[in-house]
XYZ file of C-alpha atoms in Angstrom:
751
model
C -37.135 -19.494 12.833
C -36.633 -23.233 13.187
C -35.135 -23.464 9.706
C -32.848 -20.527 10.473
C -31.531 -22.199 13.618
C -31.104 -25.486 11.748
C -29.154 -23.866 8.884
C -27.054 -21.866 11.344
C -26.261 -24.983 13.362
C -25.344 -26.851 10.176
C -22.764 -24.164 9.429
C -21.376 -23.886 12.961
C -21.049 -27.621 13.561
C -18.715 -28.140 10.611
C -15.075 -28.488 11.740
C -14.031 -26.426 8.738
C -15.973 -23.414 10.071
C -13.940 -23.255 13.265
C -10.668 -24.033 11.483
C -11.084 -21.437 8.742
C -12.329 -18.741 11.121
C -9.506 -19.386 13.594
C -6.857 -19.276 10.867
C -8.341 -16.045 9.476
C -8.413 -14.311 12.878
C -4.880 -15.451 13.754
C -3.490 -14.474 10.353
C -5.105 -11.052 10.531
C -3.912 -10.557 14.110
C -0.316 -11.550 13.365
C -0.011 -9.347 10.304
C -1.751 -6.485 12.097
C 0.558 -6.796 15.091
C 3.781 -6.987 13.092
C 2.851 -4.194 10.687
C 3.953 -0.828 12.020
C 2.867 2.759 11.444
C 6.366 3.974 10.619
C 9.352 1.890 9.547
C 11.734 4.078 11.577
C 9.746 5.141 14.632
C 8.402 2.178 16.588
C 5.115 2.058 18.579
C 6.979 2.196 21.890
C 8.624 5.432 20.709
C 5.203 7.029 20.288
C 4.052 5.741 23.684
C 7.114 7.214 25.362
C 6.739 10.534 23.494
C 3.147 11.029 24.622
C 4.026 10.028 28.179
C 6.679 12.744 28.217
C 4.253 15.179 26.594
C 1.757 14.655 29.422
C 4.343 16.100 31.809
C 4.243 19.449 29.963
C 1.335 21.862 30.611
C -0.941 21.882 27.578
C -0.785 25.661 27.192
C 3.025 25.566 26.930
C 3.437 22.553 24.662
C 3.697 24.299 21.316
C 6.256 26.829 22.585
C 8.380 24.139 24.240
C 8.236 21.917 21.160
C 9.330 24.794 18.909
C 12.190 25.673 21.263
C 13.310 22.058 21.453
C 13.199 21.706 17.660
C 15.273 24.871 17.269
C 17.770 23.708 19.887
C 18.464 20.250 18.456
C 18.865 21.812 15.002
C 21.880 23.798 16.267
C 23.263 21.629 19.065
C 24.018 17.938 18.632
C 24.377 17.432 22.405
C 21.088 19.046 23.432
C 19.132 16.987 26.042
C 16.352 14.792 24.606
C 12.748 15.630 25.406
C 10.459 13.087 23.724
C 12.634 10.120 22.796
C 15.419 7.915 24.080
C 17.418 8.043 20.813
C 18.818 11.211 19.305
C 18.042 10.127 15.735
C 14.309 9.855 16.516
C 13.954 13.119 18.421
C 13.703 15.336 15.351
C 10.990 13.387 13.437
C 8.891 12.908 16.576
C 9.203 16.594 17.460
C 8.219 17.603 13.935
C 5.168 15.345 13.998
C 3.974 16.526 17.404
C 4.557 20.136 16.412
C 2.261 19.622 13.428
C -0.328 18.212 15.820
C 0.061 21.262 18.073
C -0.491 23.551 15.098
C -3.514 21.475 14.073
C -5.083 21.801 17.540
C -4.433 25.526 17.960
C -5.310 26.520 14.402
C -8.551 24.519 14.181
C -10.828 27.450 15.277
C -9.219 29.594 12.571
C -9.876 26.834 10.035
C -13.569 26.803 10.939
C -13.705 30.565 10.542
C -12.088 30.306 7.106
C -14.791 27.855 6.022
C -17.498 30.362 7.012
C -15.694 33.189 5.199
C -15.242 31.033 2.084
C -19.018 30.431 1.965
C -19.454 34.128 1.222
C -16.891 33.932 -1.616
C -17.877 30.809 -3.628
C -15.846 31.855 -6.629
C -12.525 31.088 -4.954
C -10.479 28.169 -6.273
C -11.518 25.480 -3.815
C -15.103 25.679 -5.014
C -14.241 25.098 -8.703
C -16.212 28.000 -10.223
C -18.996 30.461 -9.495
C -21.806 28.240 -10.829
C -25.107 27.761 -9.025
C -23.874 24.444 -7.642
C -20.746 26.132 -6.286
C -22.864 28.654 -4.391
C -25.042 25.889 -2.931
C -21.967 23.793 -2.170
C -20.292 26.662 -0.342
C -23.395 27.345 1.722
C -23.873 23.672 2.604
C -20.219 23.395 3.617
C -20.596 26.375 5.918
C -23.798 24.962 7.453
C -22.236 21.532 8.024
C -19.137 22.973 9.691
C -21.167 25.433 11.762
C -22.121 22.652 14.197
C -18.400 22.185 14.915
C -17.950 25.764 16.075
C -16.610 25.808 19.596
C -15.129 22.317 19.345
C -11.979 22.099 21.442
C -9.517 19.555 20.124
C -7.457 17.432 22.490
C -4.035 15.819 22.425
C -4.444 12.145 21.520
C -2.035 9.452 20.377
C -4.105 8.433 17.366
C -1.582 6.197 15.613
C -3.063 3.012 17.047
C -6.623 4.048 16.273
C -5.696 4.861 12.678
C -4.025 1.463 12.315
C -7.120 -0.207 13.768
C -9.487 1.417 11.266
C -7.459 1.472 8.053
C -6.419 -2.126 7.393
C -7.181 -3.240 3.823
C -5.952 -6.725 4.781
C -8.815 -7.125 7.267
C -11.346 -6.154 4.617
C -9.984 -8.696 2.163
C -9.918 -11.484 4.755
C -13.562 -10.867 5.682
C -14.629 -10.742 2.012
C -12.860 -14.060 1.483
C -14.646 -15.557 4.502
C -18.015 -14.346 3.215
C -17.303 -15.780 -0.230
C -16.549 -19.147 1.325
C -19.335 -19.359 3.927
C -22.099 -17.720 1.873
C -21.450 -19.021 -1.631
C -20.481 -22.610 -0.883
C -23.699 -23.895 0.777
C -25.822 -22.750 -2.156
C -23.522 -24.298 -4.747
C -23.271 -27.503 -2.740
C -27.058 -27.857 -2.651
C -27.137 -27.292 -6.398
C -24.444 -29.860 -6.967
C -26.195 -32.514 -4.877
C -29.626 -31.705 -6.338
C -31.199 -30.708 -2.996
C -32.734 -27.627 -4.579
C -35.294 -29.893 -6.252
C -36.768 -30.762 -2.854
C -37.298 -27.120 -1.960
C -40.006 -26.931 -4.615
C -42.104 -29.607 -2.914
C -42.765 -27.636 0.296
C -45.095 -24.635 0.728
C -43.004 -21.507 0.702
C -40.002 -23.805 0.999
C -37.706 -21.834 -1.210
C -38.696 -18.473 0.268
C -38.243 -19.697 3.841
C -34.893 -21.239 2.977
C -33.535 -18.160 1.278
C -34.718 -15.926 4.133
C -32.746 -18.117 6.529
C -29.660 -17.765 4.321
C -30.117 -13.969 4.302
C -30.274 -13.869 8.108
C -27.207 -16.116 8.319
C -25.401 -13.681 6.013
C -26.350 -10.853 8.394
C -25.155 -12.825 11.438
C -21.865 -13.770 9.807
C -21.271 -10.169 8.710
C -21.685 -8.960 12.280
C -19.608 -11.734 13.851
C -16.718 -11.369 11.397
C -16.727 -7.587 11.868
C -16.528 -7.822 15.634
C -13.886 -10.563 15.607
C -11.542 -9.075 13.005
C -11.911 -5.348 13.664
C -12.274 -5.839 17.407
C -8.964 -7.702 17.481
C -7.429 -4.925 15.344
C -8.503 -2.340 17.903
C -7.145 -4.160 20.951
C -3.870 -5.071 19.226
C -3.321 -1.488 18.086
C -4.115 -0.079 21.510
C -1.747 -2.632 23.079
C 1.035 -1.479 20.734
C 0.523 2.280 20.725
C -1.198 2.935 24.035
C -4.674 3.968 25.190
C -6.684 6.637 23.418
C -9.313 8.969 24.887
C -12.525 7.885 23.147
C -14.363 10.962 24.452
C -12.122 13.349 22.484
C -13.582 15.001 19.351
C -12.949 13.077 16.141
C -11.096 16.048 14.631
C -8.411 15.632 17.310
C -6.985 12.843 15.162
C -4.428 14.009 12.629
C -5.924 13.787 9.147
C -9.513 14.149 10.380
C -9.506 17.937 10.589
C -11.453 18.197 7.339
C -14.236 15.910 8.547
C -17.616 17.596 8.741
C -19.245 15.202 11.233
C -19.622 16.103 14.882
C -18.556 12.894 16.582
C -16.310 11.770 19.376
C -13.681 9.137 18.628
C -15.768 6.568 20.504
C -18.983 7.337 18.589
C -16.991 7.293 15.362
C -15.725 3.803 16.270
C -19.303 2.568 16.814
C -20.431 4.129 13.537
C -17.414 2.601 11.811
C -18.362 -0.908 13.006
C -22.005 -0.487 12.005
C -21.067 0.694 8.513
C -18.603 -2.181 8.174
C -21.371 -4.623 9.084
C -23.653 -3.065 6.476
C -21.100 -3.199 3.678
C -20.166 -6.796 4.530
C -23.860 -7.685 4.593
C -24.236 -6.074 1.169
C -21.258 -8.061 -0.159
C -22.603 -11.306 1.335
C -25.982 -10.642 -0.327
C -24.140 -10.086 -3.584
C -22.359 -13.447 -3.167
C -25.702 -15.047 -2.308
C -27.338 -13.666 -5.443
C -24.376 -14.647 -7.621
C -24.393 -18.202 -6.232
C -28.143 -18.494 -6.904
C -27.809 -17.416 -10.517
C -24.462 -19.106 -11.239
C -24.505 -22.456 -12.972
C -21.060 -23.412 -11.662
C -18.304 -22.387 -9.301
C -16.374 -21.024 -12.285
C -19.153 -18.571 -13.081
C -19.458 -17.521 -9.423
C -15.737 -16.845 -9.029
C -15.386 -15.107 -12.388
C -18.355 -12.813 -11.757
C -17.121 -11.986 -8.256
C -13.661 -11.028 -9.523
C -15.185 -9.073 -12.415
C -17.313 -6.986 -10.036
C -14.230 -6.279 -7.924
C -12.214 -5.215 -10.980
C -15.011 -2.936 -12.196
C -15.106 -1.231 -8.792
C -11.317 -0.869 -8.831
C -11.316 0.756 -12.276
C -14.136 3.104 -11.227
C -12.085 4.252 -8.266
C -8.836 4.598 -10.207
C -9.861 5.971 -13.585
C -12.966 8.125 -13.062
C -11.611 11.639 -12.495
C -12.710 13.829 -9.623
C -15.251 16.541 -10.517
C -16.334 14.678 -13.655
C -19.924 13.874 -14.586
C -19.375 10.297 -13.393
C -17.832 11.409 -10.106
C -20.589 9.660 -8.141
C -19.475 6.252 -9.427
C -15.986 6.973 -8.135
C -17.313 7.078 -4.584
C -20.402 4.865 -4.861
C -18.838 1.471 -5.559
C -17.840 -1.534 -3.481
C -14.155 -0.694 -3.029
C -14.934 2.879 -2.005
C -17.671 1.665 0.346
C -15.578 -1.007 2.004
C -12.957 1.481 3.129
C -15.534 3.369 5.283
C -12.908 5.654 6.843
C -12.172 7.860 3.787
C -15.885 8.608 3.429
C -15.990 9.954 6.994
C -12.467 11.335 7.123
C -12.807 13.787 4.229
C -15.553 16.263 3.501
C -16.901 15.649 -0.011
C -20.139 16.878 -1.582
C -21.423 15.166 -4.718
C -23.463 16.964 -7.353
C -26.807 15.154 -7.484
C -29.140 16.907 -9.918
C -27.576 20.255 -9.088
C -27.825 19.786 -5.326
C -24.752 19.154 -3.109
C -25.068 15.985 -1.036
C -22.377 15.014 1.467
C -20.779 11.642 0.895
C -20.925 10.949 4.647
C -24.695 11.525 4.535
C -25.256 9.631 1.298
C -23.074 6.660 2.221
C -25.329 4.884 4.793
C -28.489 5.681 2.835
C -27.115 4.161 -0.371
C -25.929 1.114 1.571
C -29.377 0.509 3.076
C -31.057 1.104 -0.292
C -28.750 -1.361 -2.078
C -29.294 -3.943 0.669
C -33.085 -3.662 0.326
C -32.845 -3.896 -3.464
C -30.634 -6.986 -3.287
C -32.897 -8.687 -0.743
C -35.896 -8.032 -2.998
C -34.048 -9.342 -6.059
C -32.921 -12.472 -4.202
C -36.430 -13.231 -2.901
C -37.946 -12.714 -6.336
C -35.202 -14.616 -8.145
C -35.217 -17.544 -5.762
C -38.838 -17.705 -4.680
C -40.877 -16.822 -7.762
C -38.585 -17.097 -10.752
C -36.982 -20.106 -12.439
C -33.389 -20.344 -11.306
C -30.453 -22.564 -12.031
C -31.230 -25.294 -9.473
C -28.296 -27.514 -10.354
C -25.057 -27.450 -12.246
C -25.870 -27.644 -15.934
C -23.316 -29.261 -18.234
C -22.011 -26.994 -20.947
C -23.150 -27.564 -24.495
C -21.078 -30.164 -26.301
C -21.957 -28.970 -29.776
C -18.792 -28.274 -31.673
C -17.664 -28.493 -35.255
C -15.542 -31.589 -34.502
C -17.011 -34.857 -33.217
C -14.920 -34.847 -30.069
C -16.446 -38.121 -28.875
C -14.787 -39.891 -31.805
C -11.316 -38.484 -31.229
C -9.072 -40.946 -29.463
C -6.515 -38.447 -28.189
C -6.939 -37.918 -24.445
C -5.137 -34.584 -24.708
C -7.697 -33.296 -27.216
C -10.563 -34.605 -25.124
C -9.166 -32.924 -22.017
C -8.487 -29.756 -23.965
C -12.133 -29.708 -25.026
C -13.245 -30.129 -21.409
C -11.035 -27.276 -20.256
C -11.693 -24.832 -23.080
C -15.364 -25.538 -23.825
C -17.023 -27.348 -20.923
C -15.190 -25.317 -18.266
C -15.333 -22.099 -20.331
C -11.551 -21.808 -20.449
C -11.653 -20.457 -23.994
C -14.068 -17.699 -22.965
C -11.875 -16.778 -19.983
C -8.750 -16.647 -22.173
C -10.587 -14.499 -24.707
C -11.676 -12.070 -21.971
C -8.097 -12.052 -20.665
C -6.679 -11.293 -24.110
C -9.199 -8.517 -24.799
C -8.592 -6.956 -21.379
C -4.848 -6.892 -22.016
C -5.345 -5.322 -25.451
C -7.645 -2.659 -24.008
C -5.436 -1.972 -20.996
C -2.328 -1.323 -23.069
C -4.208 0.575 -25.775
C -5.264 3.246 -23.252
C -2.006 3.227 -21.301
C 0.282 6.174 -21.879
C 3.899 6.866 -20.972
C 4.300 10.559 -20.338
C 7.927 11.520 -19.800
C 8.768 14.672 -17.930
C 10.709 17.503 -19.505
C 13.956 16.509 -17.797
C 13.547 12.883 -18.869
C 13.088 13.968 -22.487
C 16.267 16.054 -22.280
C 18.087 13.115 -20.704
C 16.972 10.750 -23.470
C 18.097 13.257 -26.095
C 21.550 13.513 -24.493
C 21.928 9.729 -24.206
C 20.865 9.148 -27.820
C 23.435 11.748 -28.924
C 26.149 9.855 -27.010
C 25.017 6.370 -28.090
C 27.732 3.842 -28.788
C 30.600 2.525 -26.710
C 32.282 4.814 -24.209
C 35.532 6.491 -25.170
C 37.548 9.400 -23.697
C 36.181 11.796 -26.324
C 32.662 11.395 -24.894
C 33.903 12.255 -21.426
C 35.664 15.322 -22.865
C 32.418 16.339 -24.603
C 30.588 16.096 -21.309
C 33.191 18.217 -19.546
C 32.990 20.801 -22.336
C 29.230 20.902 -22.066
C 29.572 21.334 -18.298
C 31.791 24.361 -18.898
C 29.065 25.833 -21.103
C 26.595 25.550 -18.220
C 29.065 27.235 -15.904
C 29.515 30.010 -18.472
C 25.738 30.543 -18.669
C 25.565 30.753 -14.876
C 28.334 33.331 -14.927
C 26.471 35.407 -17.547
C 23.253 35.184 -15.506
C 24.908 36.230 -12.245
C 26.773 39.035 -14.033
C 23.539 40.370 -15.528
C 21.846 40.393 -12.133
C 24.806 42.169 -10.545
C 25.034 44.797 -13.315
C 21.292 45.435 -13.083
C 21.576 46.025 -9.320
C 24.376 48.537 -10.010
C 22.275 50.263 -12.669
C 24.656 49.436 -15.509
C 21.991 47.737 -17.695
C 18.259 48.256 -18.191
C 15.592 45.841 -16.977
C 14.768 44.763 -20.543
C 18.366 43.685 -21.185
C 18.423 41.848 -17.873
C 15.211 39.987 -18.706
C 16.483 39.011 -22.159
C 19.711 37.692 -20.667
C 17.864 35.715 -17.997
C 15.490 34.249 -20.579
C 18.403 33.099 -22.751
C 20.362 31.565 -19.878
C 17.264 29.898 -18.420
C 16.559 28.219 -21.766
C 20.022 26.639 -21.592
C 20.180 25.929 -17.868
C 16.818 24.150 -17.706
C 18.612 21.153 -19.197
C 21.210 21.125 -16.445
C 19.411 18.602 -14.231
C 19.197 16.108 -17.095
C 22.802 16.810 -18.033
C 23.993 16.088 -14.487
C 22.386 12.653 -14.764
C 24.224 12.112 -18.067
C 27.448 13.287 -16.475
C 27.050 10.841 -13.610
C 26.474 7.981 -16.078
C 29.549 8.893 -18.165
C 31.740 9.102 -15.075
C 30.483 5.664 -14.033
C 31.474 4.230 -17.427
C 34.871 5.970 -17.209
C 35.468 4.425 -13.775
C 34.579 0.977 -15.134
C 37.213 1.395 -17.831
C 39.820 2.808 -15.468
C 39.336 0.239 -12.665
C 38.206 -2.919 -14.476
C 39.288 -2.323 -18.071
C 35.713 -2.698 -19.369
C 34.578 -0.654 -22.358
C 30.815 -0.329 -21.886
C 28.183 1.268 -24.137
C 26.251 4.453 -23.445
C 22.555 3.463 -23.445
C 19.276 5.098 -22.506
C 18.187 2.801 -19.695
C 14.633 3.897 -18.773
C 12.989 1.067 -20.751
C 15.221 -1.563 -19.141
C 14.653 -0.102 -15.661
C 10.899 -0.276 -16.102
C 11.025 -3.890 -17.290
C 13.228 -4.782 -14.319
C 11.004 -2.996 -11.779
C 13.488 -0.207 -11.029
C 11.592 2.764 -12.458
C 9.318 5.129 -10.547
C 6.432 2.654 -10.897
C 8.431 0.005 -9.068
C 6.998 -3.499 -9.279
C 3.429 -2.404 -9.980
C 3.372 -3.752 -13.543
C 4.735 -7.107 -12.376
C 1.970 -7.421 -9.787
C -0.788 -6.366 -12.193
C 0.408 -9.032 -14.641
C 0.320 -11.565 -11.806
C -3.295 -10.648 -11.031
C -4.315 -11.168 -14.655
C -2.460 -14.499 -14.641
C -3.997 -15.789 -11.414
C -7.621 -14.894 -12.111
C -8.090 -17.308 -15.069
C -6.084 -20.027 -13.335
C -8.122 -19.864 -10.114
C -11.356 -19.486 -12.066
C -11.003 -22.413 -14.469
C -8.393 -24.934 -13.304
C -9.790 -26.077 -9.901
C -13.156 -26.995 -11.421
C -11.411 -28.698 -14.341
C -9.284 -30.909 -12.097
C -12.250 -31.726 -9.849
C -14.618 -32.554 -12.727
C -14.262 -36.352 -12.691
C -14.411 -36.557 -8.907
C -17.578 -34.475 -8.671
C -19.345 -36.367 -11.475
C -18.275 -39.836 -10.279
C -16.226 -40.624 -13.403
C -13.072 -40.945 -11.318
C -14.246 -44.340 -10.064
C -14.896 -45.528 -13.598
C -11.454 -44.395 -14.757
C -9.890 -46.477 -11.971
C -11.235 -49.644 -13.553
C -9.125 -49.279 -16.702
C -5.533 -50.457 -16.944
C -3.291 -47.594 -15.879
C -6.246 -45.346 -16.688
C -6.038 -43.100 -13.663
C -2.296 -42.498 -14.028
C -2.516 -41.775 -17.763
C -5.601 -39.610 -17.318
C -4.005 -37.477 -14.612
C -0.831 -37.153 -16.637
C -2.814 -35.856 -19.625
C -4.774 -33.449 -17.424
C -1.513 -32.098 -16.055
C -0.255 -31.694 -19.610
C -3.349 -29.707 -20.627
C -3.043 -27.605 -17.471
C 0.554 -26.741 -18.375
C -0.542 -25.656 -21.861
C -3.266 -23.438 -20.372
C -0.865 -21.947 -17.805
C 1.882 -21.219 -20.331
C -0.589 -19.636 -22.739
C -2.056 -17.469 -19.952
C 1.472 -16.496 -18.923
C 2.356 -15.389 -22.456
C -0.829 -13.299 -22.697
C -0.145 -11.531 -19.391
C 3.658 -11.202 -19.443
C 4.399 -10.145 -23.015
C 2.277 -6.941 -23.363
C 4.350 -4.921 -20.879
C 7.612 -5.926 -22.564
C 6.278 -5.061 -26.023
C 4.761 -1.802 -24.760
C 8.027 -0.654 -23.181
C 10.064 -1.691 -26.236
C 7.771 0.333 -28.498
C 7.443 3.480 -26.360
C 10.713 3.695 -24.418
C 12.994 1.363 -26.268
C 15.235 -1.355 -24.886
C 19.036 -1.376 -25.017
C 20.927 -4.032 -26.914
C 19.985 -7.162 -24.938
C 23.367 -8.765 -25.582
C 25.124 -6.067 -23.555
C 26.603 -6.855 -20.164
C 24.570 -5.806 -17.123
C 27.533 -3.667 -16.030
C 26.414 -1.067 -18.579
C 23.427 -0.115 -16.368
C 24.554 0.357 -12.762
C 21.060 -0.258 -11.325
C 21.154 -3.890 -12.511
C 24.872 -4.475 -12.121
C 24.337 -6.753 -9.087
C 24.179 -9.730 -11.501
C 27.496 -8.725 -12.974
C 28.400 -11.462 -15.401
C 25.000 -11.772 -17.057
C 24.025 -10.138 -20.337
C 20.803 -8.155 -20.165
C 18.824 -10.747 -22.132
C 19.825 -13.508 -19.665
C 18.712 -11.359 -16.750
C 15.443 -10.769 -18.578
C 15.020 -14.486 -19.223
C 15.825 -15.193 -15.592
C 13.148 -12.767 -14.372
C 10.505 -14.185 -16.708
C 11.674 -17.721 -15.941
C 11.056 -17.139 -12.232
C 7.562 -15.863 -13.037
C 6.814 -18.880 -15.221
C 8.146 -21.219 -12.527
C 5.811 -19.526 -10.021
C 2.900 -19.980 -12.420
C 3.718 -23.701 -12.592
C 3.901 -23.820 -8.773
C 0.390 -22.365 -8.708
C -0.691 -25.030 -11.209
C 0.830 -27.750 -9.022
C -0.925 -26.437 -5.920
C -4.220 -26.322 -7.830
C -3.772 -29.958 -8.799
C -2.914 -31.045 -5.268
C -5.810 -29.202 -3.662
C -8.270 -30.320 -6.339
C -7.212 -33.964 -6.042
C -7.597 -34.102 -2.271
C -10.522 -31.763 -1.556
C -14.182 -32.076 -2.507
C -15.083 -28.421 -1.989
C -14.545 -26.165 -5.012
C -15.220 -22.973 -3.069
C -12.679 -24.003 -0.441
C -10.022 -24.632 -3.092
C -10.664 -21.282 -4.754
C -10.680 -19.507 -1.379
C -7.328 -21.041 -0.367
C -5.732 -20.132 -3.688
C -7.112 -16.596 -3.519
C -5.924 -16.112 0.056
C -2.451 -17.551 -0.505
C -1.647 -16.023 -3.903
C -4.040 -13.243 -4.936
C -4.643 -11.500 -1.601
C -0.960 -10.557 -0.955
C -0.652 -9.136 -4.490
C -3.704 -6.954 -3.915
C -2.173 -5.688 -0.656
C 1.092 -4.872 -2.455
C -0.820 -2.853 -5.055
C -2.521 -0.967 -2.217
C 0.875 0.131 -0.937
C 1.433 -2.460 1.810
C 4.865 -3.566 0.618
C 5.645 -5.328 3.908
C 3.409 -8.202 2.774
C 6.191 -9.206 0.352
C 8.119 -10.627 3.320
C 5.341 -13.145 4.031
C 4.106 -14.091 0.569
C 4.962 -15.404 -2.884
C 5.034 -11.895 -4.358
C 8.818 -11.961 -5.044
C 8.384 -15.019 -7.263
C 5.393 -13.539 -9.066
C 7.532 -10.484 -9.819
C 10.893 -12.146 -10.467
C 12.507 -8.711 -10.403
C 11.730 -8.309 -6.714
C 13.784 -11.416 -6.008
C 16.642 -10.638 -8.419
C 17.070 -7.094 -7.144
C 17.820 -8.510 -3.715
C 15.212 -6.557 -1.725
C 14.151 -8.207 1.523
C 14.899 -11.306 3.556
C 13.459 -13.837 1.154
C 14.309 -16.858 3.282
C 10.883 -16.330 4.851
C 9.418 -16.983 1.419
C 11.045 -20.386 1.234
C 9.682 -21.284 4.666
C 6.211 -20.555 3.336
C 6.917 -22.737 0.292
C 8.088 -25.619 2.480
C 5.093 -25.295 4.811
C 2.671 -25.321 1.890
C 4.433 -28.316 0.315
C 4.298 -30.257 3.590
C 0.615 -29.493 3.896
C -0.097 -30.858 0.413
C 2.110 -33.909 1.099
C 0.206 -34.565 4.312
C -3.092 -34.411 2.459
C -1.792 -36.861 -0.153
C -0.625 -39.334 2.490
C -3.921 -39.214 4.365
C -5.821 -39.686 1.137
C -3.845 -42.731 0.089
C -3.997 -44.312 3.520
């Protein structure tokens, strides 16, 4: 107990603990407060709507809402009921009407579940196998306890915002990585682990104190971050009745747990504490077994990526379905596991995910605690940072080139070569399994555009108009056949044959209309500006420029693969001499420190550029091979989606986009150098870099596009900036603030 209090006090008394925790809570609170549920309807609109709804008797609400919706659909001057602005009345009415239907139809839904249990062969239960029968019966039994539940009207928007913030999860994981992993690695680095062997049960007592500290931190961070989320959301959207049944919340109707909103909130916090405790134990175990901060960071990211791929690529209802739900990313969400009713097939028996979830968490926690105690207390562990093997086929100690010496340190001693190899193999695998499946209309569109390839001329416009007349003729034949059949002039067989023939032609009409629009655009360019532009199939170019259906997802994934090796390897590389004491020796040589740092920067640039090429080129090559790219020398006017940079050829726009990405990679390299030169804490440097650069990209990939306004994401994408989406002056304020911070650190260091 005394050691626990001592270790806890050692953590709390550090100024960095209060600073980092305060920054994390404020950052989470600000982003939570300024993020909104709906980009059009503001929180105050929902508060006002529910205030007005309270004035209507509950039994009459659905009828009045339906009448109001019908009235405003036919009369533009109809009095408003739930909003102060006419443009918001319709969407709010529609949403509240869906809630009214959800409340009134819930008893019927429960009855349907009981009826379905007697018919397990229906579609929602997959097939009529033995598991399906058991699954149907278990579903009926679980929902039977909800019979008689009376749902209530609640404004659940704030509560949903308070319990579904991926940003809060990532901030807490980052805090745990910093406060749990760093003390262990610091003791290894300073050699204090040697002294633990000299005391009876010293190592076991020490590690037990670290486990309890992990539990305390998990609880404190949960209450601070998620508690602030709750109060901020309630302040924005209004109070919520915590005594109402959980199913009163929209989206929770399929939940099979009998809880009130308040009891669900308590259960939510407890499960969050457990999953954070599990993650902190994982960081603790990784820091015990890791020989360096590079290994700790790389393993942590690797575990996160494995969980992400399990969640994304393991199909539902497959034999590995359990791994889709039983992994860290699925666990950390908490809400989806309680919000949806899911039964997993465990040895032929259906087990509810909401029942399995806490049991698996507790089991994994006990297993990890046992492994940590055994690994640390009774098994030889890595008690200090071990230098990497310096055996190599070249006698590096006899090579005079500082660049080669530094390259050896980065690639061999700091495992940079291994990281680059893993990066290269992951890119090869990722793009070998990736597939571009074009829809039927897109295939027709590509066929049309390839037929019209070449520069625009009036004959191509005439061809399009002629083809349009053919479609109109087919429509006329179809309508005539239907009319003649109704009059009894033709038999049903002749009608069906005519419809089949016309449908085969008309199914290409949607693609043709897109072609027609593109040809008319090119004709207008010639008529108004005198430009003769080519007809090109643009899907490949749109995907490269982030304007396809996938948006900027590929840009952000490439940025993740770029940042992981940089944050893993470079901070430790730039801090190597400082941590080993060689920096003082280098100072004694003439101009040694300046030359040495210049060469280290040079090697860092080589590593960054090589990582950039590995991560940026596969998508371009993949698109060029599978979709094709237009002639890159063509003017951007030829594709209207990228015509905002009017005077640039396509290849210059492409170079500009990739140039912005490379410049951002070099900015990351510069920030790594600055932080590494003026901080002694490797974990702190990696945590700052992860929070500033990697965390916003992860949020973008999760669908939180608003984070682009407050991050470096536009520069990591390049296309996001060039396409002119957003008020990017905020980005430059962040750049300036970060630069001033680094400059301040440099000044203090030199003084």
